[in-house]
Amino acid sequence: MGRIKVGVLASGRGSNLQAIIDAVGNKTLAADIAVVISDRADSFALTRARQHGVAAVHISAREYKGRRDEYDALLVQELKKFNVDLVVLAGFMRIVTGVLVRSYPHRIMNIHPALLPAFPGLHVQQAAIDHGVKFSGCTVHFVDEGMDTGPIVIQAVVPVLDNDTEDTLSARILKQEHTIFPRAIQLYAEGRLKVEGRRVVVTSGTNSGDGFLINP
Ligand code: GRF
């Protein structure tokens, strides 16, 4: 695969989008961001896109309550206009339907701020603290029709500290999100991700198998 075109869907501040923009800028990611789409007009992700000369599209979800299929059809229509190869969910706060997933099979990636399959859903940093786990982290996965259930591409692990609050743990995890998301997209761009059932195999990978983490 040559240089791929990425479409980014985002709802919020867009720090993951920024990490992707920066990775393209410093050439660690051989991709072009073709379009950023948000369901929220006030998403800072749209501002970031405009600041970098990337097409920024707002598709309001307001009239589509209970009609998620129709909303997703609009997303597909827009993504097709820009000929995107890969769809990236970077803090897109909507559950996507089969309409989007079937249009881009194994071509949609999401970032989730926990070590899936632990803690799917929302407010997962607080859930990790409440559960008392010693490690959490983040996961980049391909999107299937379930919630946070698709094949896992990359995970990064961070310790959970005794004095962590939702904010401190979220910040520690977010820093790793910004590392692994561009990396996952780059592996995709290099054509190195092979989905075999639930497993994503990285061809010509270099993981040695002798790493470990202990906390405390
Ligand atoms: C991140 O924590 C991501 O894992 C979650 O939503 C948040 C988005 O942050 N899905 P940002 O908008 O990329 O700053």
Short mmCIF file of C-alpha atoms in Angstrom, two decimals, residues 12-214:
data_model
loop_
_atom_site.label_atom_id
_atom_site.label_comp_id
_atom_site.label_asym_id
_atom_site.label_seq_id
_atom_site.Cartn_x
_atom_site.Cartn_y
_atom_site.Cartn_z
CA GLY A 12 -14.38 16.46 21.38
CA ARG A 13 -11.10 18.25 21.94
CA GLY A 14 -9.27 16.19 19.32
CA SER A 15 -5.94 15.58 21.04
CA ASN A 16 -5.67 12.22 19.29
CA LEU A 17 -6.38 13.92 15.97
CA GLN A 18 -3.56 16.34 16.82
CA ALA A 19 -1.19 13.45 17.50
CA ILE A 20 -2.05 12.03 14.07
CA ILE A 21 -1.59 15.44 12.40
CA ASP A 22 1.79 15.80 14.13
CA ALA A 23 2.88 12.30 13.08
CA VAL A 24 2.04 13.11 9.47
CA GLY A 25 3.93 16.41 9.86
CA ASN A 26 7.09 14.79 11.18
CA LYS A 27 6.85 11.98 8.64
CA THR A 28 6.55 9.11 11.10
CA LEU A 29 3.13 8.49 9.56
CA ALA A 30 2.90 8.10 5.78
CA ALA A 31 -0.75 9.03 5.42
CA ASP A 32 -2.85 11.98 4.42
CA ILE A 33 -5.78 13.13 6.49
CA ALA A 34 -8.45 13.64 3.84
CA VAL A 35 -11.26 14.85 6.08
CA VAL A 36 -12.24 15.36 9.70
CA ILE A 37 -15.93 14.85 10.45
CA SER A 38 -17.64 15.74 13.71
CA ASP A 39 -21.14 15.28 15.04
CA ARG A 40 -20.59 18.42 17.12
CA ALA A 41 -20.20 21.88 15.62
CA ASP A 42 -18.15 23.02 18.63
CA SER A 43 -15.67 20.12 18.51
CA PHE A 44 -12.15 21.51 18.77
CA ALA A 45 -11.16 18.73 16.36
CA LEU A 46 -12.82 20.73 13.56
CA THR A 47 -10.79 23.81 14.52
CA ARG A 48 -7.58 21.76 14.50
CA ALA A 49 -8.46 20.41 11.05
CA ARG A 50 -9.08 23.90 9.65
CA GLN A 51 -5.84 25.16 11.19
CA HIS A 52 -3.99 22.46 9.25
CA GLY A 53 -5.80 22.94 5.97
CA VAL A 54 -7.74 19.70 6.34
CA ALA A 55 -11.38 19.56 5.21
CA ALA A 56 -13.59 19.93 8.30
CA VAL A 57 -17.17 18.73 8.07
CA HIS A 58 -19.89 19.01 10.68
CA ILE A 59 -22.73 16.51 10.33
CA SER A 60 -25.26 17.30 13.02
CA ALA A 61 -26.77 14.32 14.79
CA ARG A 62 -29.62 16.34 16.21
CA GLU A 63 -32.34 15.18 13.82
CA TYR A 64 -31.14 11.59 13.89
CA LYS A 65 -32.07 10.48 17.39
CA GLY A 66 -33.13 6.83 17.12
CA ARG A 67 -32.14 6.83 13.45
CA ARG A 68 -28.51 5.91 13.79
CA ASP A 69 -28.47 3.97 10.51
CA GLU A 70 -29.49 7.06 8.58
CA TYR A 71 -26.87 9.16 10.33
CA ASP A 72 -24.18 6.61 9.56
CA ALA A 73 -25.27 6.56 5.91
CA LEU A 74 -24.47 10.28 5.83
CA LEU A 75 -21.05 9.56 7.31
CA VAL A 76 -20.40 6.92 4.65
CA GLN A 77 -21.50 9.29 1.90
CA GLU A 78 -19.07 11.95 3.11
CA LEU A 79 -16.18 9.52 3.62
CA LYS A 80 -16.69 8.14 0.09
CA LYS A 81 -16.53 11.67 -1.33
CA PHE A 82 -13.03 11.91 0.06
CA ASN A 83 -12.06 8.40 -1.05
CA VAL A 84 -10.74 7.39 2.34
CA ASP A 85 -8.93 4.08 2.79
CA LEU A 86 -9.13 4.01 6.57
CA VAL A 87 -11.61 5.52 9.02
CA VAL A 88 -10.23 6.55 12.39
CA LEU A 89 -12.49 7.11 15.41
CA ALA A 90 -10.62 9.58 17.59
CA GLY A 91 -12.93 10.32 20.48
CA PHE A 92 -16.06 9.90 18.39
CA MET A 93 -18.74 9.68 21.06
CA ARG A 94 -21.34 7.77 19.08
CA ILE A 95 -21.94 4.07 18.75
CA VAL A 96 -21.52 3.30 15.08
CA THR A 97 -23.87 0.93 13.28
CA GLY A 98 -23.45 -1.85 10.76
CA VAL A 99 -24.07 0.70 8.03
CA LEU A 100 -20.65 2.24 8.66
CA VAL A 101 -18.92 -0.99 9.73
CA ARG A 102 -20.03 -2.95 6.65
CA SER A 103 -18.93 -0.14 4.34
CA TYR A 104 -15.41 -0.30 5.78
CA PRO A 105 -14.80 -3.87 6.96
CA HIS A 106 -11.60 -4.00 9.03
CA ARG A 107 -10.96 -0.49 7.84
CA ILE A 108 -12.19 1.40 10.91
CA MET A 109 -9.95 1.88 13.95
CA ASN A 110 -10.92 3.12 17.39
CA ILE A 111 -8.88 4.19 20.40
CA HIS A 112 -10.19 3.15 23.79
CA PRO A 113 -8.71 4.32 27.13
CA ALA A 114 -8.52 0.91 28.82
CA LEU A 115 -6.99 -2.49 28.23
CA LEU A 116 -9.81 -4.23 26.39
CA PRO A 117 -11.65 -6.48 26.89
CA ALA A 118 -11.52 -5.01 30.42
CA PHE A 119 -13.60 -1.89 30.90
CA PRO A 120 -15.50 -1.35 27.66
CA GLY A 121 -17.89 1.60 27.46
CA LEU A 122 -17.65 5.00 29.13
CA HIS A 123 -15.87 6.47 32.20
CA VAL A 124 -13.46 3.59 32.09
CA GLN A 125 -10.52 5.31 33.79
CA GLN A 126 -12.62 5.76 36.95
CA ALA A 127 -13.89 2.19 36.56
CA ALA A 128 -10.29 0.93 36.48
CA ILE A 129 -9.46 2.86 39.67
CA ASP A 130 -12.62 1.63 41.40
CA HIS A 131 -11.89 -1.95 40.47
CA GLY A 132 -8.40 -1.69 41.95
CA VAL A 133 -6.44 -2.90 38.95
CA LYS A 134 -2.70 -2.25 39.11
CA PHE A 135 -2.39 -1.58 35.40
CA SER A 136 -4.58 -0.02 32.80
CA GLY A 137 -3.77 1.52 29.46
CA CYS A 138 -5.21 2.00 26.03
CA THR A 139 -6.19 -0.10 23.07
CA VAL A 140 -6.37 0.53 19.35
CA HIS A 141 -8.78 -1.93 17.77
CA PHE A 142 -10.63 -2.50 14.55
CA VAL A 143 -14.29 -1.69 14.88
CA ASP A 144 -16.90 -4.39 14.51
CA GLU A 145 -20.62 -4.21 15.24
CA GLY A 146 -20.19 -4.69 18.99
CA MET A 147 -19.18 -2.10 21.55
CA ASP A 148 -15.38 -2.00 21.92
CA THR A 149 -15.18 -5.65 20.85
CA GLY A 150 -13.23 -5.65 17.58
CA PRO A 151 -9.81 -7.23 16.89
CA ILE A 152 -7.02 -5.57 18.89
CA VAL A 153 -4.20 -3.90 16.99
CA ILE A 154 -1.99 -2.35 19.70
CA GLN A 155 -2.15 -1.87 23.45
CA ALA A 156 -0.04 0.26 25.77
CA VAL A 157 0.09 -0.36 29.51
CA VAL A 158 0.42 2.19 32.31
CA PRO A 159 0.49 1.64 36.07
CA VAL A 160 -2.45 2.68 38.21
CA LEU A 161 -1.11 4.46 41.31
CA ASP A 162 -2.63 4.48 44.78
CA ASN A 163 -3.23 8.22 44.69
CA ASP A 164 -4.58 8.34 41.13
CA THR A 165 -7.70 10.33 40.37
CA GLU A 166 -9.70 9.97 37.19
CA ASP A 167 -7.80 13.00 35.85
CA THR A 168 -4.28 11.81 36.64
CA LEU A 169 -4.88 8.33 35.28
CA SER A 170 -6.62 9.71 32.18
CA ALA A 171 -3.64 11.98 31.49
CA ARG A 172 -1.17 9.09 31.85
CA ILE A 173 -3.22 6.94 29.49
CA LEU A 174 -3.80 9.78 27.00
CA LYS A 175 -0.07 10.26 26.56
CA GLN A 176 0.18 6.64 25.40
CA GLU A 177 -2.88 6.99 23.18
CA HIS A 178 -0.98 9.67 21.30
CA THR A 179 1.88 7.23 20.72
CA ILE A 180 0.02 4.07 19.74
CA PHE A 181 -2.69 5.54 17.52
CA PRO A 182 -0.35 7.00 14.88
CA ARG A 183 1.72 3.83 15.13
CA ALA A 184 -1.31 1.61 14.44
CA ILE A 185 -2.27 3.72 11.44
CA GLN A 186 1.30 3.52 10.13
CA LEU A 187 1.26 -0.30 10.42
CA TYR A 188 -1.99 -0.29 8.48
CA ALA A 189 -0.49 2.03 5.86
CA GLU A 190 2.45 -0.35 5.49
CA GLY A 191 -0.02 -3.18 4.83
CA ARG A 192 1.31 -5.10 7.82
CA LEU A 193 -1.92 -5.78 9.71
CA LYS A 194 -3.50 -9.14 8.98
CA VAL A 195 -6.80 -9.91 10.71
CA GLU A 196 -7.12 -13.63 11.51
CA GLY A 197 -10.41 -14.11 13.34
CA ARG A 198 -10.09 -12.15 16.57
CA ARG A 199 -6.35 -11.73 16.24
CA VAL A 200 -4.49 -9.04 14.39
CA VAL A 201 -1.10 -10.31 13.30
CA VAL A 202 1.60 -7.78 12.54
CA THR A 203 3.64 -9.15 9.68
CA SER A 204 7.41 -8.87 10.05
CA GLY A 205 6.85 -7.81 13.66
CA THR A 206 9.74 -7.32 16.05
CA ASN A 207 8.27 -8.07 19.48
CA SER A 208 10.69 -10.24 21.41
CA GLY A 209 8.38 -11.83 23.97
CA ASP A 210 10.56 -11.32 27.04
CA GLY A 211 9.10 -8.07 28.30
CA PHE A 212 7.15 -7.87 31.55
CA LEU A 213 5.67 -5.28 33.91
CA ILE A 214 5.20 -5.42 37.64
#
